[in-house]
C-alpha cells in the first residue's frame, strides 16, 4: 500500500532528510545504527557499572535485536530510535536492579489488591485508566517513570525532576517531527503508562511489536517467553517505584496484553481486581490495526496495512480465547467486573460509580470533581478524529465472525 495511506503518519522534511542520509550511507555499505545485543549490553554495563545478569531478560533482548535486524526493515529514523530505546531500557533495568540489590527490604513491602484494566485495545481502556487515575487513592506508573526510572521518585521530586523534563522535551521533539502523532495515539510524559512500559524493561513487551513488524519476536513472545518471570519483575518494579514514598491506597494498572497472561497475573497478584472492557471485535480489530499500522509507518518505509490487519485479527483472537480459558480455570469471578464500551461512552462517570460499587471502594467528592474536570478538558476527538474500517485492512465481517466466535458468544451473555 502506498505511503499515502490514511493510517501512515505525516512526515516532515526533517524526518525525510534523516532517512535520505541513512539510505545514502547504506548505499556505500555503511550502517552505523545496526543493532548488536552484545554491544548494547557491554556498553550499558560499562556506563552504569552495574554487574547484573538475567538469562530471561537477555533472551528477550537477543530475540528482539534479531527480529529488528532480519525482519523489521526499519528506516534510518527507526534504527536510531530503536537503538536509543534499547540502550535506555537496559540502562533503566540495570539501575533498578542495582537499587533493589542495595535496598533488599524494598521487596518486603506488599502490593495490596492492585487494579488491572485489561480490555481489548480500543475499548475505552485509555480514557478509563485516565479517569480512575484522577482519584488520589490510585497510583499509576507514569510514562517518564518507565522510560527513565532511576533515581526513584520521591514526594518532593515527583512533579519536577530531570527524568520528567527530559521525556517532556523528547516528546515535544517527536510531535514536531510527526505533527499528527497525537491524532493516532495520546502520549504525554506525565500520563499514566500501560504495563507495556514496565514489561519492556524485561524485553518481553508488545510495545516493541507496536513499533515494528517482527514475526519471530511475536512468536517467541506468544509461545516461548517466560510470562511468570516478567510478571514477577512487574511486581518488583512497583515495589521499587513506591519505595521513594510516592504511594496511594492501591496501584492502578492497564494493558490489554494481560489478556494473554491472566494465570500468571493471579500467581503474582492473587488479590488483584480486574476491570474488563468489551466491544464488538468488528470495531476493535480495525481500530487496533490502524494504530499499529500508523506507528509502524514511522519506523519503516515498508509497512503493509493488510499484513498488519491479518496479524491483529489473529493475535487478539488467540489472546481472548486464552483469557476465556484461564478465567474459567481461575474461578475468581468476585474479583472481576465486565463493562460494555457502549455503556461507558454513554455515561463515563456512571460507569466509574459502578466499578467503585462492585469493589467496595469509596468515590470521594474530590475524586469525582477531578474526573469531571478531566472529561471537560479532554472531549472526544480532541486531537482529531480517527477513522478506520475492516475493508481498509483487507478484512471482512465473516473473518471476525469466524475468528471471534467464542468471544462473540461471551458478549451475548453480558
Short mmCIF file of C-alpha atoms in Angstrom, two decimals:
data_model
loop_
_atom_site.label_atom_id
_atom_site.label_comp_id
_atom_site.label_asym_id
_atom_site.label_seq_id
_atom_site.Cartn_x
_atom_site.Cartn_y
_atom_site.Cartn_z
CA UNK A 1 0.00 0.00 0.00
CA UNK A 2 1.31 3.45 -0.85
CA UNK A 3 2.76 5.94 1.61
CA UNK A 4 -0.43 7.91 1.06
CA UNK A 5 -2.36 5.51 3.29
CA UNK A 6 -4.65 7.39 5.69
CA UNK A 7 -3.08 5.38 8.52
CA UNK A 8 0.51 6.46 7.90
CA UNK A 9 1.86 9.31 9.98
CA UNK A 10 2.74 12.57 8.27
CA UNK A 11 6.47 13.03 7.65
CA UNK A 12 8.15 16.40 7.91
CA UNK A 13 11.07 17.48 5.70
CA UNK A 14 13.44 16.94 8.64
CA UNK A 15 12.21 13.39 9.03
CA UNK A 16 12.71 12.72 5.33
CA UNK A 17 16.23 14.16 5.38
CA UNK A 18 17.21 11.82 8.22
CA UNK A 19 16.06 8.82 6.20
CA UNK A 20 17.74 10.02 2.99
CA UNK A 21 21.07 10.41 4.76
CA UNK A 22 20.74 6.89 6.14
CA UNK A 23 19.93 5.48 2.71
CA UNK A 24 22.97 7.24 1.30
CA UNK A 25 25.23 5.68 3.89
CA UNK A 26 23.68 2.28 3.26
CA UNK A 27 24.35 2.60 -0.47
CA UNK A 28 28.09 2.71 0.24
CA UNK A 29 27.96 -0.13 2.76
CA UNK A 30 27.89 1.91 5.98
CA UNK A 31 25.28 1.12 8.63
CA UNK A 32 26.27 2.81 11.90
CA UNK A 33 22.91 2.09 13.51
CA UNK A 34 22.68 -1.69 13.06
CA UNK A 35 21.81 -3.34 16.36
CA UNK A 36 24.03 -5.79 18.23
CA UNK A 37 22.73 -7.18 21.51
CA UNK A 38 26.17 -7.97 22.94
CA UNK A 39 27.45 -4.49 22.17
CA UNK A 40 24.36 -2.92 23.74
CA UNK A 41 24.84 -4.98 26.89
CA UNK A 42 28.57 -4.22 27.15
CA UNK A 43 28.04 -0.51 26.51
CA UNK A 44 25.29 -0.14 29.11
CA UNK A 45 27.13 -2.26 31.66
CA UNK A 46 30.17 -0.02 31.25
CA UNK A 47 28.03 3.14 31.54
CA UNK A 48 26.29 2.03 34.72
CA UNK A 49 28.98 -0.06 36.34
CA UNK A 50 26.21 -2.50 37.30
CA UNK A 51 27.11 -6.17 37.35
CA UNK A 52 23.68 -7.72 36.77
CA UNK A 53 22.85 -10.64 34.51
CA UNK A 54 19.47 -12.24 33.88
CA UNK A 55 19.15 -15.04 31.32
CA UNK A 56 15.47 -14.45 30.59
CA UNK A 57 15.85 -10.68 30.18
CA UNK A 58 18.79 -11.13 27.79
CA UNK A 59 16.91 -13.83 25.87
CA UNK A 60 14.23 -11.24 25.13
CA UNK A 61 16.82 -8.64 24.12
CA UNK A 62 18.53 -11.08 21.75
CA UNK A 63 15.24 -12.20 20.17
CA UNK A 64 14.23 -8.59 19.73
CA UNK A 65 17.51 -7.49 18.14
CA UNK A 66 17.49 -10.44 15.74
CA UNK A 67 13.97 -9.59 14.58
CA UNK A 68 14.82 -5.90 14.12
CA UNK A 69 17.87 -6.78 12.01
CA UNK A 70 16.31 -9.55 9.92
CA UNK A 71 12.56 -8.82 9.70
CA UNK A 72 11.52 -5.31 10.64
CA UNK A 73 13.02 -3.37 7.68
CA UNK A 74 13.44 -0.19 9.74
CA UNK A 75 14.26 3.12 8.09
CA UNK A 76 17.07 5.30 9.44
CA UNK A 77 14.82 7.01 11.96
CA UNK A 78 13.58 3.59 13.10
CA UNK A 79 17.12 2.27 13.56
CA UNK A 80 18.23 5.31 15.54
CA UNK A 81 15.09 5.32 17.68
CA UNK A 82 15.21 1.59 18.44
CA UNK A 83 18.92 1.63 19.27
CA UNK A 84 18.39 4.51 21.68
CA UNK A 85 15.32 2.85 23.18
CA UNK A 86 17.03 -0.48 23.81
CA UNK A 87 20.09 1.14 25.37
CA UNK A 88 17.94 3.34 27.57
CA UNK A 89 15.66 0.44 28.54
CA UNK A 90 18.55 -1.80 29.54
CA UNK A 91 20.18 1.04 31.46
CA UNK A 92 16.97 1.63 33.39
CA UNK A 93 16.62 -2.08 34.19
CA UNK A 94 20.18 -2.38 35.46
CA UNK A 95 19.83 0.74 37.61
CA UNK A 96 16.58 -0.53 39.12
CA UNK A 97 18.14 -3.92 39.90
CA UNK A 98 21.17 -2.24 41.48
CA UNK A 99 18.92 -0.15 43.71
CA UNK A 100 16.90 -3.21 44.75
CA UNK A 101 20.10 -5.12 45.50
CA UNK A 102 21.33 -2.27 47.70
CA UNK A 103 17.96 -1.99 49.47
CA UNK A 104 16.52 -5.54 49.65
CA UNK A 105 13.94 -4.53 52.27
CA UNK A 106 12.01 -2.83 49.43
CA UNK A 107 10.89 -6.28 48.25
CA UNK A 108 9.28 -6.98 51.62
CA UNK A 109 6.70 -4.23 51.10
CA UNK A 110 3.37 -5.61 49.82
CA UNK A 111 1.39 -4.64 46.74
CA UNK A 112 -2.16 -4.98 48.01
CA UNK A 113 -5.19 -5.52 45.74
CA UNK A 114 -3.80 -3.87 42.59
CA UNK A 115 -6.33 -2.94 39.89
CA UNK A 116 -5.78 -4.08 36.30
CA UNK A 117 -7.74 -2.71 33.32
CA UNK A 118 -7.29 -5.41 30.70
CA UNK A 119 -9.92 -4.89 27.99
CA UNK A 120 -9.01 -5.35 24.35
CA UNK A 121 -7.45 -2.39 22.51
CA UNK A 122 -9.75 0.48 21.55
CA UNK A 123 -12.46 -0.43 24.05
CA UNK A 124 -12.17 2.70 26.16
CA UNK A 125 -9.36 1.43 28.38
CA UNK A 126 -7.16 4.51 27.91
CA UNK A 127 -9.82 7.04 28.91
CA UNK A 128 -10.99 4.79 31.76
CA UNK A 129 -7.43 4.49 33.02
CA UNK A 130 -7.01 8.26 32.86
CA UNK A 131 -10.30 8.82 34.69
CA UNK A 132 -9.53 6.41 37.53
CA UNK A 133 -6.06 7.92 37.75
CA UNK A 134 -7.72 11.18 38.82
CA UNK A 135 -8.65 9.57 42.14
CA UNK A 136 -5.91 10.35 44.73
CA UNK A 137 -6.48 6.82 46.07
CA UNK A 138 -4.91 5.44 42.89
CA UNK A 139 -1.26 5.37 41.89
CA UNK A 140 -0.33 4.65 38.28
CA UNK A 141 3.16 4.27 36.85
CA UNK A 142 3.78 7.28 34.60
CA UNK A 143 5.40 7.39 31.17
CA UNK A 144 8.58 9.06 32.38
CA UNK A 145 8.91 6.63 35.28
CA UNK A 146 9.04 3.69 32.89
CA UNK A 147 11.36 5.35 30.38
CA UNK A 148 13.77 6.83 32.94
CA UNK A 149 13.07 5.05 36.23
CA UNK A 150 16.24 5.97 38.11
CA UNK A 151 16.51 7.57 40.59
CA UNK A 152 13.30 6.51 42.31
CA UNK A 153 10.80 9.41 42.64
CA UNK A 154 10.05 11.00 46.00
CA UNK A 155 7.16 13.28 47.00
CA UNK A 156 9.48 16.29 46.61
CA UNK A 157 10.71 15.35 43.13
CA UNK A 158 7.68 13.61 41.66
CA UNK A 159 6.36 16.56 39.61
CA UNK A 160 9.66 18.26 38.76
CA UNK A 161 12.81 16.27 38.06
CA UNK A 162 15.43 15.68 35.38
CA UNK A 163 13.81 12.46 34.11
CA UNK A 164 10.36 14.04 33.67
CA UNK A 165 11.72 17.17 31.99
CA UNK A 166 13.91 15.08 29.67
CA UNK A 167 10.95 12.99 28.47
CA UNK A 168 8.82 16.12 28.03
CA UNK A 169 11.45 17.61 25.71
CA UNK A 170 11.77 14.36 23.77
CA UNK A 171 8.00 14.06 23.31
CA UNK A 172 7.84 17.68 22.14
CA UNK A 173 10.53 16.90 19.56
CA UNK A 174 8.61 13.81 18.43
CA UNK A 175 5.40 15.79 17.97
CA UNK A 176 7.26 18.40 15.89
CA UNK A 177 8.83 15.67 13.78
CA UNK A 178 5.49 13.85 13.43
CA UNK A 179 2.74 16.50 13.70
CA UNK A 180 -0.26 14.15 13.54
CA UNK A 181 1.03 11.62 16.07
CA UNK A 182 -1.44 12.69 18.77
CA UNK A 183 -4.32 12.12 16.36
CA UNK A 184 -3.35 8.45 16.35
CA UNK A 185 -2.42 7.97 19.98
CA UNK A 186 -2.39 10.12 23.12
CA UNK A 187 1.02 10.45 24.71
CA UNK A 188 2.35 12.69 27.49
CA UNK A 189 5.39 12.47 29.75
CA UNK A 190 3.31 12.52 32.92
CA UNK A 191 0.34 10.47 31.70
CA UNK A 192 -0.42 7.02 33.16
CA UNK A 193 1.66 4.40 31.37
CA UNK A 194 0.50 0.94 30.39
CA UNK A 195 2.20 -2.12 31.80
CA UNK A 196 3.79 -2.42 28.35
CA UNK A 197 6.31 0.13 29.57
CA UNK A 198 7.12 -1.98 32.63
CA UNK A 199 7.30 -5.22 30.65
CA UNK A 200 9.63 -3.52 28.18
CA UNK A 201 12.24 -3.37 30.95
CA UNK A 202 12.20 -7.19 30.79
CA UNK A 203 12.30 -7.10 26.96
CA UNK A 204 9.06 -9.08 26.87
CA UNK A 205 6.56 -6.49 25.68
CA UNK A 206 4.08 -5.81 22.90
CA UNK A 207 5.41 -2.24 22.94
CA UNK A 208 8.20 -3.25 20.55
CA UNK A 209 5.74 -5.05 18.28
CA UNK A 210 3.62 -1.92 18.02
CA UNK A 211 6.68 -0.13 16.69
CA UNK A 212 7.91 -2.72 14.18
CA UNK A 213 6.72 -5.84 12.38
CA UNK A 214 8.74 -8.69 13.93
CA UNK A 215 7.14 -12.13 13.39
CA UNK A 216 9.87 -14.12 15.15
CA UNK A 217 9.79 -11.93 18.25
CA UNK A 218 5.98 -12.16 18.25
CA UNK A 219 6.15 -15.95 18.03
CA UNK A 220 8.65 -16.06 20.89
CA UNK A 221 6.52 -13.75 23.00
CA UNK A 222 3.32 -15.70 22.38
CA UNK A 223 4.64 -19.21 22.90
CA UNK A 224 8.10 -19.28 24.49
CA UNK A 225 8.68 -16.26 26.72
CA UNK A 226 8.56 -16.76 30.49
CA UNK A 227 5.50 -14.67 31.39
CA UNK A 228 5.75 -15.56 35.07
CA UNK A 229 9.26 -14.15 35.28
CA UNK A 230 8.09 -10.96 33.54
CA UNK A 231 5.19 -10.52 35.96
CA UNK A 232 7.50 -11.14 38.91
CA UNK A 233 9.68 -8.29 37.66
CA UNK A 234 6.49 -6.24 37.21
CA UNK A 235 5.85 -6.56 40.95
CA UNK A 236 9.46 -5.73 41.83
CA UNK A 237 9.20 -2.61 39.72
CA UNK A 238 6.06 -1.43 41.52
CA UNK A 239 7.79 -2.07 44.84
CA UNK A 240 10.73 -0.04 43.56
CA UNK A 241 8.55 2.89 42.46
CA UNK A 242 6.70 3.10 45.76
CA UNK A 243 9.91 2.84 47.81
CA UNK A 244 10.55 6.57 47.38
CA UNK A 245 7.35 7.41 49.24
CA UNK A 246 5.03 8.23 46.30
CA UNK A 247 2.21 5.89 47.28
CA UNK A 248 -1.57 5.66 47.34
CA UNK A 249 -4.17 3.23 48.58
CA UNK A 250 -3.87 0.97 45.56
CA UNK A 251 -1.95 0.57 42.29
CA UNK A 252 -3.89 1.25 39.07
CA UNK A 253 -2.54 -0.64 36.06
CA UNK A 254 -3.53 -1.29 32.50
CA UNK A 255 -2.72 -3.17 29.34
CA UNK A 256 -4.73 -5.44 27.02
CA UNK A 257 -1.73 -7.78 26.96
CA UNK A 258 -2.74 -9.15 30.36
CA UNK A 259 -5.46 -11.00 28.44
CA UNK A 260 -2.75 -13.47 27.47
CA UNK A 261 -1.21 -13.87 30.92
CA UNK A 262 -4.18 -13.97 33.30
CA UNK A 263 -2.97 -17.08 35.14
CA UNK A 264 0.48 -15.70 35.94
CA UNK A 265 -1.06 -12.34 36.85
CA UNK A 266 -3.02 -14.04 39.63
CA UNK A 267 0.01 -16.16 40.56
CA UNK A 268 1.88 -12.94 41.33
CA UNK A 269 -1.10 -10.83 42.50
CA UNK A 270 -3.68 -13.26 43.96
CA UNK A 271 -5.85 -10.40 45.30
CA UNK A 272 -5.88 -8.40 42.03
CA UNK A 273 -9.04 -6.70 40.81
CA UNK A 274 -9.77 -6.98 37.08
CA UNK A 275 -11.72 -4.43 35.02
CA UNK A 276 -12.61 -5.94 31.65
CA UNK A 277 -13.98 -3.67 28.93
CA UNK A 278 -15.81 -5.12 25.93
CA UNK A 279 -16.65 -4.04 22.39
CA UNK A 280 -17.60 -5.99 19.30
CA UNK A 281 -14.39 -7.18 17.58
CA UNK A 282 -15.54 -5.78 14.22
CA UNK A 283 -14.80 -2.38 15.78
CA UNK A 284 -11.81 -3.40 17.87
CA UNK A 285 -9.67 -5.17 15.25
CA UNK A 286 -9.53 -2.43 12.57
CA UNK A 287 -9.04 0.22 15.23
CA UNK A 288 -6.12 -1.69 16.75
CA UNK A 289 -4.70 -2.32 13.27
CA UNK A 290 -4.93 1.36 12.37
CA UNK A 291 -2.99 2.36 15.47
CA UNK A 292 -0.28 -0.26 14.99
CA UNK A 293 0.00 0.45 11.26
CA UNK A 294 0.33 4.17 11.96
CA UNK A 295 3.11 3.72 14.49
CA UNK A 296 4.97 1.21 12.34
CA UNK A 297 4.86 3.58 9.37
CA UNK A 298 7.01 5.92 11.44
CA UNK A 299 9.76 3.33 11.89
CA UNK A 300 9.68 1.62 8.48
CA UNK A 301 9.08 2.54 4.84
CA UNK A 302 7.58 -0.89 4.15
CA UNK A 303 4.54 -1.04 6.39
CA UNK A 304 1.70 -3.07 4.84
CA UNK A 305 -1.72 -2.40 6.46
CA UNK A 306 -3.15 -5.61 5.03
CA UNK A 307 -0.48 -7.72 6.75
CA UNK A 308 -0.95 -5.76 9.95
CA UNK A 309 -4.71 -6.27 9.76
CA UNK A 310 -4.32 -10.04 9.44
CA UNK A 311 -1.81 -10.05 12.28
CA UNK A 312 -4.12 -8.13 14.61
CA UNK A 313 -7.07 -10.35 13.64
CA UNK A 314 -5.13 -13.44 14.70
CA UNK A 315 -3.38 -12.03 17.77
CA UNK A 316 -6.41 -10.80 19.66
CA UNK A 317 -8.48 -13.83 18.79
CA UNK A 318 -5.81 -16.07 20.31
CA UNK A 319 -5.40 -13.84 23.36
CA UNK A 320 -9.09 -13.71 24.07
CA UNK A 321 -9.51 -17.47 23.73
CA UNK A 322 -6.63 -17.88 26.15
CA UNK A 323 -8.24 -15.37 28.51
CA UNK A 324 -11.60 -17.18 28.50
CA UNK A 325 -9.95 -20.49 29.25
CA UNK A 326 -7.78 -19.08 32.05
CA UNK A 327 -10.65 -17.12 33.57
CA UNK A 328 -12.78 -20.25 33.83
CA UNK A 329 -9.99 -22.25 35.48
CA UNK A 330 -9.01 -19.48 37.90
CA UNK A 331 -12.60 -19.02 39.08
CA UNK A 332 -12.22 -15.66 40.82
CA UNK A 333 -15.33 -14.00 39.44
CA UNK A 334 -15.79 -11.86 42.54
CA UNK A 335 -12.59 -10.06 41.55
CA UNK A 336 -13.84 -9.19 38.02
CA UNK A 337 -16.13 -6.59 36.55
CA UNK A 338 -17.22 -6.62 32.89
CA UNK A 339 -18.10 -3.33 31.18
CA UNK A 340 -19.56 -2.64 27.76
CA UNK A 341 -17.86 0.06 25.71
CA UNK A 342 -21.21 1.48 24.61
CA UNK A 343 -22.34 1.92 28.22
CA UNK A 344 -19.10 3.67 29.10
CA UNK A 345 -19.42 6.09 26.17
CA UNK A 346 -22.96 6.99 27.22
CA UNK A 347 -22.12 7.61 30.87
CA UNK A 348 -18.46 7.66 31.89
CA UNK A 349 -18.97 8.73 35.50
CA UNK A 350 -21.89 6.35 35.90
CA UNK A 351 -19.60 3.53 34.78
CA UNK A 352 -16.96 4.67 37.26
CA UNK A 353 -19.52 4.57 40.08
CA UNK A 354 -20.44 1.05 39.04
CA UNK A 355 -16.80 -0.03 39.36
CA UNK A 356 -16.49 1.52 42.82
CA UNK A 357 -19.67 -0.17 43.98
CA UNK A 358 -18.53 -3.54 42.65
CA UNK A 359 -15.22 -3.45 44.53
CA UNK A 360 -16.45 -1.68 47.65
CA UNK A 361 -14.40 1.47 47.11
CA UNK A 362 -15.38 4.97 48.23
CA UNK A 363 -15.65 7.59 45.49
CA UNK A 364 -14.69 10.79 47.24
CA UNK A 365 -16.07 14.20 46.25
CA UNK A 366 -12.51 15.24 45.33
CA UNK A 367 -12.03 12.25 43.05
CA UNK A 368 -15.36 12.84 41.29
CA UNK A 369 -14.55 16.53 40.86
CA UNK A 370 -11.16 15.63 39.34
CA UNK A 371 -12.77 13.15 36.96
CA UNK A 372 -15.40 15.62 35.79
CA UNK A 373 -12.70 18.24 35.16
CA UNK A 374 -10.70 15.70 33.17
CA UNK A 375 -13.69 14.89 30.95
CA UNK A 376 -14.37 18.59 30.38
CA UNK A 377 -10.74 19.22 29.41
CA UNK A 378 -10.46 16.17 27.17
CA UNK A 379 -13.51 15.99 24.90
CA UNK A 380 -13.88 13.20 22.36
CA UNK A 381 -11.64 13.65 19.29
CA UNK A 382 -9.72 16.47 20.98
CA UNK A 383 -6.69 15.77 18.78
CA UNK A 384 -8.68 14.82 15.66
CA UNK A 385 -10.98 12.01 14.59
CA UNK A 386 -9.51 8.57 13.99
CA UNK A 387 -11.38 6.78 11.18
CA UNK A 388 -10.94 3.17 10.07
CA UNK A 389 -12.79 0.17 8.65
CA UNK A 390 -12.29 -3.58 8.22
CA UNK A 391 -12.02 -3.25 4.45
CA UNK A 392 -9.08 -0.88 4.70
CA UNK A 393 -7.10 -3.72 6.28
CA UNK A 394 -8.26 -6.44 3.90
CA UNK A 395 -10.68 -7.90 6.44
CA UNK A 396 -14.37 -8.82 6.34
CA UNK A 397 -17.19 -9.35 8.82
CA UNK A 398 -17.01 -13.09 8.13
CA UNK A 399 -13.34 -13.06 9.21
CA UNK A 400 -14.42 -11.57 12.51
CA UNK A 401 -17.34 -13.97 12.97
CA UNK A 402 -15.09 -16.96 12.33
CA UNK A 403 -12.08 -15.92 14.42
CA UNK A 404 -14.02 -14.46 17.32
CA UNK A 405 -16.88 -16.93 17.64
CA UNK A 406 -16.03 -17.68 21.28
CA UNK A 407 -15.75 -14.02 22.20
CA UNK A 408 -18.96 -13.05 20.40
CA UNK A 409 -20.74 -15.82 22.27
CA UNK A 410 -19.34 -14.48 25.54
CA UNK A 411 -20.52 -10.95 24.65
CA UNK A 412 -24.06 -12.22 24.26
CA UNK A 413 -24.06 -13.30 27.91
CA UNK A 414 -23.25 -9.84 29.30
#
